[in-house]
Tab-separated table of C-alpha atoms in Angstrom:
chain	number	residue	atom	x	y	z
W	102	MET	CA	108.444	142.416	130.966
W	103	LYS	CA	105.982	139.563	130.446
W	104	ALA	CA	107.536	136.107	130.602
W	105	ALA	CA	107.327	134.047	127.455
W	106	ALA	CA	105.046	131.020	127.465
W	107	PRO	CA	106.636	127.586	127.228
W	108	PRO	CA	107.196	126.425	123.660
W	109	GLY	CA	104.099	125.205	121.918
W	110	THR	CA	101.620	126.353	124.595
W	111	GLY	CA	100.425	129.727	123.315
W	112	ARG	CA	97.599	128.564	121.049
W	113	SER	CA	96.519	125.712	123.345
W	114	LEU	CA	96.183	128.151	126.254
W	115	ASP	CA	93.931	130.383	124.172
W	116	ALA	CA	91.766	127.444	123.073
W	117	GLU	CA	91.557	126.155	126.640
W	118	SER	CA	90.501	129.583	127.896
W	119	LEU	CA	87.713	129.670	125.331
W	120	ARG	CA	86.550	126.191	126.335
W	121	TYR	CA	86.624	127.139	130.007
W	122	GLY	CA	84.615	130.297	129.299
W	123	ALA	CA	82.083	128.249	127.343
W	124	ARG	CA	81.800	125.754	130.237
W	125	LEU	CA	81.215	128.555	132.736
W	126	ALA	CA	78.604	130.278	130.574
W	127	SER	CA	76.813	127.001	129.831
W	128	ALA	CA	76.762	126.015	133.516
W	129	VAL	CA	75.354	129.429	134.476
W	130	LEU	CA	72.564	129.262	131.895
W	131	LEU	CA	71.711	125.643	132.682
W	132	ALA	CA	71.607	126.226	136.448
W	133	PHE	CA	69.428	129.324	136.115
W	134	ALA	CA	67.099	127.650	133.599
W	135	ALA	CA	66.606	124.659	135.908
W	136	SER	CA	65.875	126.962	138.854
W	137	ALA	CA	63.394	128.966	136.797
W	138	LEU	CA	61.703	125.783	135.572
W	139	LEU	CA	61.257	124.626	139.178
W	140	ARG	CA	60.061	128.127	140.172
W	141	LEU	CA	62.655	128.479	142.920
W	142	PRO	CA	62.607	131.909	144.573
W	143	GLU	CA	66.396	132.494	144.581
W	144	GLY	CA	67.717	130.973	141.374
W	145	PHE	CA	71.017	132.829	141.424
W	146	TRP	CA	72.215	130.657	144.315
W	147	ALA	CA	72.217	127.751	141.850
W	148	VAL	CA	74.260	129.919	139.504
W	149	MET	CA	76.768	130.682	142.269
W	150	SER	CA	77.018	126.987	143.108
W	151	ALA	CA	77.736	126.133	139.484
W	152	LEU	CA	80.466	128.778	139.355
W	153	ILE	CA	82.039	127.318	142.497
W	154	VAL	CA	82.119	123.768	141.131
W	155	VAL	CA	83.311	124.401	137.566
W	156	ARG	CA	87.108	124.210	137.536
W	157	PRO	CA	88.816	127.504	136.680
W	158	ASP	CA	91.963	126.004	135.148
W	159	SER	CA	93.161	124.437	131.915
W	160	GLY	CA	93.333	120.911	133.339
W	161	SER	CA	89.649	120.845	134.387
W	162	THR	CA	90.148	117.404	135.945
W	163	LEU	CA	87.328	115.224	137.089
W	164	SER	CA	89.189	114.515	140.312
W	165	ALA	CA	89.348	118.207	141.242
W	166	GLY	CA	85.764	118.703	140.100
W	167	TRP	CA	84.632	115.802	142.261
W	168	ASN	CA	86.509	117.290	145.219
W	169	ARG	CA	84.513	120.466	144.785
W	170	VAL	CA	81.284	118.506	144.577
W	171	ARG	CA	82.067	116.675	147.818
W	172	GLY	CA	82.960	119.928	149.542
W	173	ALA	CA	79.744	121.569	148.397
W	174	LEU	CA	77.680	118.610	149.590
W	175	VAL	CA	79.379	118.596	153.005
W	176	GLY	CA	78.972	122.359	153.316
W	177	THR	CA	75.298	122.158	152.349
W	178	ALA	CA	74.537	119.412	154.860
W	179	LEU	CA	76.315	121.204	157.704
W	180	GLY	CA	74.817	124.500	156.594
W	181	LEU	CA	71.324	123.047	157.063
W	182	ALA	CA	72.295	122.018	160.589
W	183	GLY	CA	73.691	125.492	161.244
W	184	ALA	CA	70.560	127.135	159.877
W	185	ALA	CA	68.430	125.022	162.194
W	186	LEU	CA	70.526	126.146	165.175
W	187	ARG	CA	70.457	129.752	164.068
W	188	HIS	CA	66.660	129.905	163.902
W	189	VAL	CA	66.042	128.182	167.221
W	190	ALA	CA	64.475	130.663	169.588
W	191	GLY	CA	67.132	132.375	171.620
W	192	ALA	CA	70.062	130.872	169.720
W	193	SER	CA	72.930	133.231	168.933
W	194	GLU	CA	75.050	133.584	165.796
W	195	ILE	CA	77.989	131.833	167.475
W	196	ALA	CA	77.170	128.277	166.361
W	197	PRO	CA	76.743	129.104	162.640
W	198	LEU	CA	79.842	131.312	162.726
W	199	ALA	CA	81.833	128.546	164.392
W	200	LEU	CA	80.622	126.089	161.744
W	201	VAL	CA	81.733	128.258	158.837
W	202	THR	CA	85.043	129.002	160.585
W	203	VAL	CA	85.798	125.313	161.053
W	204	LEU	CA	84.940	124.594	157.413
W	205	ALA	CA	87.161	127.475	156.297
W	206	PHE	CA	90.045	125.962	158.263
W	207	ALA	CA	89.337	122.537	156.733
W	208	ALA	CA	89.339	124.120	153.267
W	209	GLY	CA	92.924	125.189	153.815
W	210	LEU	CA	93.903	121.636	154.711
W	211	SER	CA	92.157	119.695	151.962
W	212	PRO	CA	91.254	120.563	148.349
W	213	ALA	CA	88.111	118.463	148.763
W	214	MET	CA	86.754	121.043	151.220
W	215	ARG	CA	87.450	124.242	149.262
W	216	SER	CA	83.804	124.816	148.379
W	217	ALA	CA	82.393	123.660	151.738
W	218	PRO	CA	82.485	126.993	153.656
W	219	ILE	CA	80.885	128.917	150.790
W	220	SER	CA	78.091	126.358	150.423
W	221	ALA	CA	77.526	126.348	154.178
W	222	LEU	CA	77.432	130.153	154.246
W	223	ILE	CA	74.812	130.236	151.478
W	224	VAL	CA	72.525	127.967	153.500
W	225	VAL	CA	73.229	129.173	157.023
W	226	THR	CA	72.500	132.846	156.214
W	227	SER	CA	69.034	132.078	154.888
W	228	GLY	CA	66.164	134.094	156.241
W	229	SER	CA	62.441	134.097	155.713
W	230	ILE	CA	61.039	135.567	152.503
W	231	PRO	CA	57.396	136.224	151.603
W	232	GLY	CA	55.586	132.905	151.426
W	233	HIS	CA	58.448	130.873	152.925
W	234	SER	CA	59.740	130.383	156.435
W	235	ALA	CA	63.438	130.562	157.270
W	236	GLY	CA	63.627	126.775	157.440
W	237	GLN	CA	62.000	126.412	154.031
W	238	VAL	CA	64.397	128.953	152.548
W	239	ALA	CA	67.355	126.962	153.906
W	240	LEU	CA	66.020	123.795	152.280
W	241	LEU	CA	65.386	125.629	149.014
W	242	ARG	CA	68.918	126.991	149.008
W	243	ALA	CA	70.229	123.473	149.579
W	244	LEU	CA	68.207	122.372	146.542
W	245	GLU	CA	69.602	125.265	144.511
W	246	ILE	CA	73.159	124.261	145.451
W	247	GLY	CA	72.380	120.743	144.281
W	248	ILE	CA	71.049	122.088	140.986
W	249	GLY	CA	74.193	124.174	140.520
W	250	ILE	CA	76.396	121.139	141.200
W	251	ALA	CA	74.416	119.011	138.755
W	252	ALA	CA	74.584	121.688	136.049
W	253	ALA	CA	78.321	122.172	136.511
W	254	MET	CA	79.085	118.459	136.421
W	255	LEU	CA	76.860	117.854	133.414
W	256	VAL	CA	78.569	120.604	131.431
W	257	SER	CA	82.018	119.408	132.545
W	258	LEU	CA	81.297	115.796	131.629
W	259	VAL	CA	79.956	116.710	128.200
W	260	ASP	CA	83.080	118.770	127.499
W	261	PHE	CA	85.513	116.440	129.263
W	262	ARG	CA	84.517	113.010	128.017
W	263	SER	CA	86.105	113.162	124.578
W	264	ARG	CA	89.031	115.475	125.335
W	265	ALA	CA	91.015	114.372	128.386
W	266	THR	CA	93.104	111.779	126.560
W	267	LEU	CA	93.507	114.029	123.541
W	268	ARG	CA	94.769	116.910	125.706
W	269	PHE	CA	97.261	114.621	127.398
W	270	ARG	CA	98.518	113.309	124.046
W	271	ALA	CA	98.803	116.804	122.604
W	272	ALA	CA	100.760	118.012	125.647
W	273	ALA	CA	102.989	114.909	125.548
W	274	ALA	CA	103.681	115.449	121.848
W	275	ALA	CA	104.560	119.115	122.459
W	276	HIS	CA	106.881	118.046	125.293
W	277	LEU	CA	108.732	115.539	123.081
W	278	ARG	CA	109.122	118.089	120.299
W	279	ALA	CA	110.522	120.600	122.788
W	280	LEU	CA	113.037	117.971	123.920
W	281	ALA	CA	113.993	117.351	120.284
W	282	ASP	CA	114.519	121.074	119.713
W	283	ALA	CA	116.663	121.308	122.852
W	284	LEU	CA	118.936	118.511	121.601
W	285	LEU	CA	119.842	120.616	118.564
W	286	ALA	CA	119.649	124.078	120.123
W	287	ASP	CA	122.192	126.513	121.561
W	288	PRO	CA	124.080	124.639	124.319
W	289	SER	CA	124.838	127.793	126.325
W	290	PRO	CA	124.156	127.697	130.098
W	291	ALA	CA	121.459	130.380	129.834
W	292	ALA	CA	119.637	128.468	127.111
W	293	ARG	CA	119.827	125.225	129.075
W	294	GLU	CA	118.488	126.919	132.212
W	295	ALA	CA	115.497	128.345	130.322
W	296	ALA	CA	114.808	124.990	128.672
W	297	ASP	CA	114.990	123.196	132.019
W	298	ALA	CA	112.482	125.609	133.589
W	299	ALA	CA	110.049	125.138	130.709
W	300	ARG	CA	110.547	121.367	130.894
W	301	ARG	CA	109.694	121.253	134.602
W	302	ALA	CA	106.544	123.306	134.050
W	303	THR	CA	105.473	121.012	131.220
W	304	LEU	CA	106.035	117.891	133.310
W	305	ARG	CA	103.845	119.319	136.083
W	306	GLN	CA	101.111	120.008	133.547
W	307	LEU	CA	101.450	116.489	132.145
W	308	ALA	CA	101.007	114.999	135.618
W	309	VAL	CA	97.714	116.882	136.049
W	310	LEU	CA	96.465	115.930	132.585
W	311	ALA	CA	97.456	112.290	133.120
W	312	GLU	CA	95.338	112.095	136.273
W	313	SER	CA	92.428	113.637	134.355
W	314	ALA	CA	92.722	111.123	131.518
W	315	ASP	CA	92.995	108.149	133.884
W	316	ARG	CA	89.953	109.225	135.846
W	317	GLU	CA	87.993	109.710	132.646
W	318	SER	CA	88.873	106.173	131.556
W	319	ARG	CA	87.714	104.725	134.870
W	320	VAL	CA	84.508	106.779	135.014
W	321	PHE	CA	83.419	105.707	131.542
W	322	GLY	CA	84.402	102.078	131.978
W	323	ARG	CA	87.286	101.947	129.551
W	324	GLU	CA	89.542	100.313	132.142
W	325	GLN	CA	88.607	97.277	134.209
W	326	ARG	CA	91.665	96.898	136.452
W	327	ARG	CA	93.411	99.530	138.573
W	328	SER	CA	96.735	98.893	136.823
W	329	GLU	CA	95.073	99.618	133.487
W	330	GLY	CA	93.484	102.755	134.917
W	331	GLU	CA	96.892	104.322	135.564
W	332	ARG	CA	98.236	104.174	132.020
W	333	HIS	CA	98.435	107.898	131.505
W	334	ARG	CA	100.219	108.462	134.802
W	335	LYS	CA	102.711	105.747	133.848
W	336	SER	CA	103.188	107.491	130.511
W	337	ALA	CA	103.733	110.810	132.330
W	338	ARG	CA	106.443	109.222	134.486
W	339	LEU	CA	108.105	107.788	131.387
W	340	LEU	CA	107.989	111.193	129.725
W	341	SER	CA	109.818	112.568	132.755
W	342	ARG	CA	112.484	109.880	132.385
W	343	ILE	CA	112.767	110.604	128.665
W	344	ALA	CA	113.380	114.250	129.563
W	345	SER	CA	116.256	113.106	131.799
W	346	ASP	CA	117.632	110.956	128.951
W	347	ALA	CA	117.549	113.947	126.614
W	348	ALA	CA	119.280	116.093	129.240
W	349	LEU	CA	122.047	113.468	129.443
W	350	PHE	CA	122.563	113.769	125.692
W	351	GLU	CA	122.880	117.534	126.096
W	352	ARG	CA	125.505	117.205	128.841
W	353	LEU	CA	127.539	114.651	126.890
W	354	ARG	CA	127.593	116.951	123.900
W	355	GLN	CA	129.635	119.446	125.922
W	356	THR	CA	132.386	116.918	126.699
W	357	HIS	CA	132.991	115.416	123.259
W	358	LEU	CA	135.683	116.711	120.917
W	359	GLY	CA	136.860	115.733	117.441
W	360	PRO	CA	135.427	112.524	115.912
W	361	ALA	CA	133.595	111.679	119.138
W	362	ALA	CA	131.813	115.022	118.899
W	363	GLN	CA	130.763	114.280	115.319
W	364	ALA	CA	129.449	110.856	116.308
W	365	GLY	CA	127.653	112.395	119.288
W	366	GLU	CA	126.052	115.028	117.065
W	367	ALA	CA	124.831	112.316	114.676
W	368	ILE	CA	123.317	110.366	117.556
W	369	GLY	CA	121.762	113.551	118.930
W	370	ARG	CA	120.125	114.270	115.565
W	371	ALA	CA	118.821	110.708	115.420
W	372	ALA	CA	117.470	111.036	118.955
W	373	ALA	CA	115.750	114.314	118.085
W	374	ALA	CA	114.212	112.801	114.958
W	375	SER	CA	113.045	109.801	116.992
W	376	LEU	CA	111.404	112.022	119.592
W	377	ARG	CA	109.536	113.874	116.845
W	378	THR	CA	108.406	110.582	115.312
W	379	VAL	CA	107.052	109.420	118.669
W	380	ALA	CA	105.331	112.796	119.139
W	381	ASP	CA	103.608	112.421	115.766
W	382	ALA	CA	102.412	108.924	116.709
W	383	LEU	CA	101.018	110.126	120.042
W	384	GLU	CA	99.152	113.004	118.457
W	385	ALA	CA	97.756	110.801	115.684
W	386	GLN	CA	96.730	108.111	118.221
W	387	ARG	CA	98.612	105.377	116.426
W	388	PRO	CA	101.033	102.783	117.863
W	389	ILE	CA	104.697	103.743	118.153
W	390	ASP	CA	106.726	101.592	115.746
W	391	LEU	CA	110.160	101.354	117.348
W	392	GLY	CA	111.645	99.744	114.245
W	393	THR	CA	111.056	102.880	112.191
W	394	LEU	CA	112.770	105.254	114.615
W	395	PRO	CA	116.047	106.788	113.407
W	396	LEU	CA	117.704	105.558	116.609
W	397	ALA	CA	117.223	101.993	115.381
W	398	THR	CA	119.593	102.554	112.451
W	399	VAL	CA	122.188	104.890	113.979
W	400	ASP	CA	125.873	103.857	113.894
W	401	ARG	CA	126.866	102.964	117.462
W	402	SER	CA	130.476	102.023	116.813
W	403	ALA	CA	131.769	105.484	117.699
W	404	ALA	CA	129.056	106.361	120.168
W	405	GLY	CA	131.349	106.364	123.208
W	406	ASP	CA	129.659	107.698	126.316
W	407	ALA	CA	126.593	108.512	124.229
W	408	ARG	CA	125.924	104.767	124.014
W	409	VAL	CA	124.652	104.820	127.608
W	410	ALA	CA	122.267	107.703	126.934
W	411	LEU	CA	121.218	106.001	123.717
W	412	ARG	CA	120.357	102.790	125.539
W	413	LEU	CA	118.402	104.620	128.264
W	414	LEU	CA	116.394	106.542	125.700
W	415	GLU	CA	115.622	103.392	123.710
W	416	ASP	CA	114.458	101.556	126.840
W	417	ASP	CA	112.166	104.378	127.907
W	418	LEU	CA	110.745	104.884	124.422
W	419	GLY	CA	110.117	101.135	124.254
W	420	ALA	CA	108.239	101.203	127.573
W	421	LEU	CA	106.206	104.189	126.384
W	422	ALA	CA	105.411	102.354	123.137
W	423	ARG	CA	104.062	99.349	125.052
W	424	ILE	CA	101.838	101.483	127.285
W	425	GLU	CA	100.537	103.528	124.378
W	426	ALA	CA	99.842	100.405	122.282
W	427	ALA	CA	97.539	99.165	125.029
W	428	GLN	CA	95.959	102.607	125.345
W	429	VAL	CA	95.318	102.942	121.609
W	430	SER	CA	93.668	99.511	121.497
W	431	ALA	CA	91.466	100.432	124.494
W	432	THR	CA	90.328	103.765	123.054
W	433	PRO	CA	86.874	103.513	121.443
Protein backbone atom coordinates (compact mmCIF):
# COMPACT_ATOMS: atom_id res chain seq x y z
CA MET A 1 0.00 0.00 0.00
CA LYS A 2 1.37 3.42 -0.96
CA ALA A 3 2.25 5.63 2.00
CA ALA A 4 0.31 8.85 2.30
CA ALA A 5 2.15 12.10 1.66
CA PRO A 6 2.67 14.46 4.57
CA PRO A 7 -0.22 16.87 5.09
CA GLY A 8 -0.30 19.74 2.67
CA THR A 9 2.43 18.42 0.34
CA GLY A 10 0.48 16.67 -2.42
CA ARG A 11 -0.17 19.64 -4.70
CA SER A 12 3.22 21.27 -4.04
CA LEU A 13 4.99 18.05 -5.03
CA ASP A 14 3.10 17.97 -8.32
CA ALA A 15 3.90 21.62 -9.05
CA GLU A 16 7.55 21.09 -8.15
CA SER A 17 7.75 18.07 -10.46
CA LEU A 18 6.38 20.15 -13.31
CA ARG A 19 8.89 22.93 -12.63
CA TYR A 20 11.74 20.42 -12.47
CA GLY A 21 10.63 18.86 -15.77
CA ALA A 22 10.48 22.31 -17.35
CA ARG A 23 14.00 23.10 -16.07
CA LEU A 24 15.36 19.86 -17.50
CA ALA A 25 13.70 20.36 -20.88
CA SER A 26 14.81 23.99 -21.09
CA ALA A 27 18.40 23.10 -20.17
CA VAL A 28 18.47 20.36 -22.82
CA LEU A 29 17.17 22.65 -25.56
CA LEU A 30 19.44 25.53 -24.57
CA ALA A 31 22.56 23.34 -24.40
CA PHE A 32 21.86 21.72 -27.76
CA ALA A 33 21.01 25.05 -29.41
CA ALA A 34 24.27 26.59 -28.17
CA SER A 35 26.25 23.60 -29.44
CA ALA A 36 24.54 23.77 -32.82
CA LEU A 37 25.16 27.52 -33.05
CA LEU A 38 28.88 26.94 -32.42
CA ARG A 39 28.87 24.04 -34.91
CA LEU A 40 30.31 21.58 -32.40
CA PRO A 41 30.53 18.03 -33.76
CA GLU A 42 29.10 16.25 -30.68
CA GLY A 43 26.41 18.52 -29.28
CA PHE A 44 24.72 15.85 -27.20
CA TRP A 45 27.65 15.87 -24.76
CA ALA A 46 26.54 19.38 -23.79
CA VAL A 47 23.04 18.00 -23.30
CA MET A 48 24.37 15.23 -21.04
CA SER A 49 26.36 17.77 -19.04
CA ALA A 50 23.26 19.90 -18.53
CA LEU A 51 21.31 16.86 -17.33
CA ILE A 52 24.08 16.06 -14.85
CA VAL A 53 24.14 19.56 -13.37
CA VAL A 54 20.41 20.29 -13.10
CA ARG A 55 19.22 19.15 -9.67
CA PRO A 56 16.73 16.27 -9.77
CA ASP A 57 14.91 17.13 -6.54
CA SER A 58 12.26 19.49 -5.23
CA GLY A 59 14.73 21.65 -3.29
CA SER A 60 16.86 22.49 -6.36
CA THR A 61 19.30 24.40 -4.15
CA LEU A 62 22.00 26.62 -5.49
CA SER A 63 24.47 25.06 -3.08
CA ALA A 64 23.90 21.56 -4.47
CA GLY A 65 23.89 22.92 -8.01
CA TRP A 66 27.19 24.67 -7.40
CA ASN A 67 28.63 21.44 -6.00
CA ARG A 68 27.75 19.74 -9.25
CA VAL A 69 29.32 22.54 -11.25
CA ARG A 70 32.57 22.27 -9.28
CA GLY A 71 32.61 18.50 -9.71
CA ALA A 72 32.06 18.80 -13.45
CA LEU A 73 34.84 21.37 -13.77
CA VAL A 74 37.28 19.21 -11.79
CA GLY A 75 36.33 16.14 -13.80
CA THR A 76 36.74 18.02 -17.08
CA ALA A 77 40.17 19.35 -16.16
CA LEU A 78 41.44 15.96 -15.00
CA GLY A 79 39.76 14.30 -17.97
CA LEU A 80 41.83 16.47 -20.32
CA ALA A 81 44.97 15.34 -18.51
CA GLY A 82 43.84 11.72 -18.76
CA ALA A 83 43.06 12.09 -22.45
CA ALA A 84 46.54 13.47 -23.05
CA LEU A 85 48.07 10.45 -21.29
CA ARG A 86 45.82 8.04 -23.13
CA HIS A 87 46.85 9.30 -26.57
CA VAL A 88 50.57 9.38 -25.87
CA ALA A 89 52.25 6.80 -28.04
CA GLY A 90 52.55 3.54 -26.19
CA ALA A 91 50.49 4.64 -23.19
CA SER A 92 48.02 2.10 -21.84
CA GLU A 93 44.46 2.53 -20.57
CA ILE A 94 45.61 2.17 -16.95
CA ALA A 95 46.18 5.87 -16.23
CA PRO A 96 42.77 7.07 -17.50
CA LEU A 97 41.04 4.16 -15.75
CA ALA A 98 42.85 4.96 -12.52
CA LEU A 99 41.82 8.62 -12.85
CA VAL A 100 38.13 7.81 -13.25
CA THR A 101 38.32 5.25 -10.43
CA VAL A 102 39.82 7.79 -8.03
CA LEU A 103 37.17 10.36 -8.97
CA ALA A 104 34.44 7.76 -8.47
CA PHE A 105 35.77 7.09 -4.97
CA ALA A 106 35.89 10.84 -4.26
CA ALA A 107 32.29 11.16 -5.46
CA GLY A 108 31.22 8.80 -2.71
CA LEU A 109 32.97 10.95 -0.12
CA SER A 110 31.83 14.41 -1.17
CA PRO A 111 28.65 15.68 -2.86
CA ALA A 112 30.79 18.29 -4.62
CA MET A 113 32.45 15.51 -6.64
CA ARG A 114 29.36 13.57 -7.74
CA SER A 115 29.56 14.76 -11.34
CA ALA A 116 33.37 14.63 -11.59
CA PRO A 117 33.81 10.99 -12.74
CA ILE A 118 31.13 11.30 -15.42
CA SER A 119 32.64 14.52 -16.78
CA ALA A 120 36.11 12.98 -16.75
CA LEU A 121 34.82 9.87 -18.54
CA ILE A 122 33.22 11.99 -21.28
CA VAL A 123 36.55 13.69 -21.98
CA VAL A 124 38.97 10.83 -21.41
CA THR A 125 37.17 8.46 -23.83
CA SER A 126 37.41 10.90 -26.72
CA GLY A 127 38.79 9.61 -29.97
CA SER A 128 39.54 11.13 -33.33
CA ILE A 129 36.65 11.90 -35.68
CA PRO A 130 36.81 13.04 -39.31
CA GLY A 131 38.44 16.45 -39.43
CA HIS A 132 39.55 16.43 -35.78
CA SER A 133 42.38 14.76 -33.93
CA ALA A 134 41.85 12.95 -30.64
CA GLY A 135 43.31 15.90 -28.74
CA GLN A 136 40.98 18.34 -30.49
CA VAL A 137 37.99 16.13 -29.73
CA ALA A 138 38.94 16.10 -26.03
CA LEU A 139 39.09 19.90 -26.01
CA LEU A 140 35.78 20.14 -27.85
CA ARG A 141 34.14 17.82 -25.35
CA ALA A 142 35.48 19.97 -22.53
CA LEU A 143 33.88 22.98 -24.24
CA GLU A 144 30.61 21.08 -24.60
CA ILE A 145 30.64 20.24 -20.88
CA GLY A 146 31.14 23.92 -20.14
CA ILE A 147 28.20 24.81 -22.39
CA GLY A 148 26.02 22.24 -20.62
CA ILE A 149 27.00 23.64 -17.22
CA ALA A 150 26.27 27.20 -18.34
CA ALA A 151 22.89 26.21 -19.78
CA ALA A 152 21.90 24.31 -16.64
CA MET A 153 22.92 27.12 -14.31
CA LEU A 154 21.23 29.78 -16.42
CA VAL A 155 17.95 27.87 -16.43
CA SER A 156 18.24 27.14 -12.69
CA LEU A 157 18.97 30.76 -11.83
CA VAL A 158 16.08 32.07 -13.90
CA ASP A 159 13.71 29.64 -12.17
CA PHE A 160 15.31 29.88 -8.73
CA ARG A 161 15.78 33.60 -8.24
CA SER A 162 12.20 34.53 -7.39
CA ARG A 163 11.08 31.28 -5.75
CA ALA A 164 13.50 30.08 -3.07
CA THR A 165 12.17 32.33 -0.32
CA LEU A 166 8.58 31.76 -1.40
CA ARG A 167 9.03 27.97 -1.28
CA PHE A 168 10.53 28.19 2.18
CA ARG A 169 7.66 30.39 3.41
CA ALA A 170 5.05 28.10 1.88
CA ALA A 171 6.64 25.03 3.49
CA ALA A 172 6.95 26.84 6.84
CA ALA A 173 3.30 27.88 6.69
CA ALA A 174 2.22 24.30 5.90
CA HIS A 175 4.34 23.06 8.82
CA LEU A 176 2.71 25.50 11.27
CA ARG A 177 -0.77 24.57 10.08
CA ALA A 178 0.05 20.89 10.53
CA LEU A 179 1.17 21.64 14.09
CA ALA A 180 -2.09 23.51 14.70
CA ASP A 181 -4.11 20.55 13.41
CA ALA A 182 -2.14 18.17 15.63
CA LEU A 183 -2.96 20.25 18.72
CA LEU A 184 -6.67 19.63 18.14
CA ALA A 185 -6.49 16.15 16.63
CA ASP A 186 -6.94 12.62 17.97
CA PRO A 187 -4.46 12.22 20.87
CA SER A 188 -4.09 8.45 20.40
CA PRO A 189 -0.53 7.01 20.37
CA ALA A 190 -0.86 5.87 16.74
CA ALA A 191 -1.96 9.32 15.62
CA ARG A 192 0.86 10.99 17.52
CA GLU A 193 3.43 8.62 16.02
CA ALA A 194 2.23 9.36 12.47
CA ALA A 195 2.22 13.10 13.15
CA ASP A 196 5.74 12.95 14.59
CA ALA A 197 7.05 11.11 11.51
CA ALA A 198 5.49 13.67 9.17
CA ARG A 199 6.85 16.49 11.34
CA ARG A 200 10.41 15.16 11.16
CA ALA A 201 10.21 14.82 7.38
CA THR A 202 8.91 18.38 7.07
CA LEU A 203 11.68 19.76 9.27
CA ARG A 204 14.30 18.06 7.08
CA GLN A 205 12.72 19.62 4.01
CA LEU A 206 12.65 23.02 5.70
CA ALA A 207 16.37 22.78 6.46
CA VAL A 208 17.13 22.18 2.77
CA LEU A 209 14.85 24.99 1.62
CA ALA A 210 16.31 27.37 4.21
CA GLU A 211 19.82 26.80 2.87
CA SER A 212 18.53 27.43 -0.66
CA ALA A 213 16.86 30.70 0.34
CA ASP A 214 19.92 31.93 2.25
CA ARG A 215 22.23 31.19 -0.64
CA GLU A 216 19.89 32.95 -3.04
CA SER A 217 19.93 36.04 -0.82
CA ARG A 218 23.72 36.09 -0.72
CA VAL A 219 24.15 35.45 -4.45
CA PHE A 220 21.85 38.31 -5.42
CA GLY A 221 23.22 40.73 -2.85
CA ARG A 222 20.21 40.97 -0.59
CA GLU A 223 22.34 40.32 2.50
CA GLN A 224 25.55 42.16 3.33
CA ARG A 225 26.65 40.38 6.51
CA ARG A 226 26.99 36.65 7.16
CA SER A 227 24.62 36.84 10.13
CA GLU A 228 21.98 38.37 7.87
CA GLY A 229 22.61 35.69 5.26
CA GLU A 230 21.51 32.93 7.65
CA ARG A 231 18.03 34.24 8.40
CA HIS A 232 16.17 31.37 6.83
CA ARG A 233 18.27 28.77 8.61
CA LYS A 234 17.61 30.57 11.89
CA SER A 235 13.91 30.53 11.06
CA ALA A 236 14.12 26.79 10.30
CA ARG A 237 15.70 26.15 13.70
CA LEU A 238 12.97 28.19 15.38
CA LEU A 239 10.33 26.22 13.51
CA SER A 240 11.89 23.06 14.93
CA ARG A 241 11.67 24.51 18.44
CA ILE A 242 8.07 25.55 17.84
CA ALA A 243 7.34 21.94 16.86
CA SER A 244 8.78 20.85 20.22
CA ASP A 245 6.62 23.45 22.01
CA ALA A 246 3.52 22.13 20.26
CA ALA A 247 4.48 18.56 21.18
CA LEU A 248 4.71 19.66 24.84
CA PHE A 249 1.15 20.97 24.63
CA GLU A 250 0.05 17.60 23.27
CA ARG A 251 1.72 15.70 26.11
CA LEU A 252 0.27 17.99 28.78
CA ARG A 253 -3.19 17.48 27.38
CA GLN A 254 -2.98 13.80 28.33
CA THR A 255 -2.28 14.56 32.01
CA HIS A 256 -4.94 17.17 32.74
CA LEU A 257 -8.33 16.28 34.20
CA GLY A 258 -11.40 18.28 35.19
CA PRO A 259 -11.12 22.10 35.16
CA ALA A 260 -7.40 21.93 34.38
CA ALA A 261 -8.23 19.92 31.27
CA GLN A 262 -10.76 22.55 30.17
CA ALA A 263 -8.23 25.34 30.70
CA GLY A 264 -5.60 23.32 28.84
CA GLU A 265 -7.98 22.75 25.93
CA ALA A 266 -8.69 26.49 25.74
CA ILE A 267 -4.98 27.27 25.69
CA GLY A 268 -4.42 24.57 23.07
CA ARG A 269 -7.10 26.10 20.83
CA ALA A 270 -5.51 29.53 21.27
CA ALA A 271 -2.10 28.08 20.43
CA ALA A 272 -3.49 26.40 17.31
CA ALA A 273 -5.18 29.62 16.20
CA SER A 274 -1.94 31.52 16.81
CA LEU A 275 0.06 29.07 14.73
CA ARG A 276 -2.41 29.48 11.86
CA THR A 277 -2.19 33.26 12.13
CA VAL A 278 1.60 33.12 11.94
CA ALA A 279 1.35 30.74 8.96
CA ASP A 280 -0.91 33.20 7.14
CA ALA A 281 1.57 36.03 7.79
CA LEU A 282 4.50 33.98 6.49
CA GLU A 283 2.68 33.01 3.33
CA ALA A 284 1.50 36.57 2.70
CA GLN A 285 5.02 37.95 3.37
CA ARG A 286 3.83 40.36 6.01
CA PRO A 287 5.24 40.98 9.51
CA ILE A 288 3.96 38.80 12.35
CA ASP A 289 1.97 40.98 14.77
CA LEU A 290 2.35 39.25 18.13
CA GLY A 291 -0.26 41.49 19.73
CA THR A 292 -3.00 40.09 17.51
CA LEU A 293 -2.29 36.43 18.29
CA PRO A 294 -4.96 34.62 20.31
CA LEU A 295 -2.26 33.56 22.78
CA ALA A 296 -1.89 37.21 23.79
CA THR A 297 -5.42 37.29 25.22
CA VAL A 298 -5.77 33.79 26.66
CA ASP A 299 -6.66 33.40 30.37
CA ARG A 300 -3.54 32.13 32.14
CA SER A 301 -4.93 31.96 35.66
CA ALA A 302 -5.83 28.28 35.36
CA ALA A 303 -3.11 27.35 32.92
CA GLY A 304 -1.19 25.15 35.37
CA ASP A 305 1.59 23.20 33.71
CA ALA A 306 0.47 24.56 30.35
CA ARG A 307 1.85 27.94 31.42
CA VAL A 308 5.38 26.67 30.78
CA ALA A 309 4.52 25.45 27.28
CA LEU A 310 2.67 28.69 26.67
CA ARG A 311 5.70 30.77 27.62
CA LEU A 312 8.05 28.68 25.45
CA LEU A 313 5.76 28.99 22.45
CA GLU A 314 5.41 32.75 22.91
CA ASP A 315 9.19 33.20 23.16
CA ASP A 316 9.85 31.19 20.01
CA LEU A 317 7.07 32.88 18.04
CA GLY A 318 8.48 36.24 19.16
CA ALA A 319 11.97 35.29 17.94
CA LEU A 320 10.51 34.10 14.63
CA ALA A 321 8.59 37.38 14.30
CA ARG A 322 11.79 39.41 14.74
CA ILE A 323 13.69 37.39 12.13
CA GLU A 324 10.83 37.52 9.65
CA ALA A 325 10.35 41.28 10.15
CA ALA A 326 13.94 41.81 9.07
CA GLN A 327 13.49 39.40 6.17
CA VAL A 328 10.31 41.08 4.93
CA SER A 329 11.98 44.50 5.00
CA ALA A 330 14.98 43.11 3.07
CA THR A 331 12.89 41.45 0.36
CA PRO A 332 12.69 43.60 -2.80
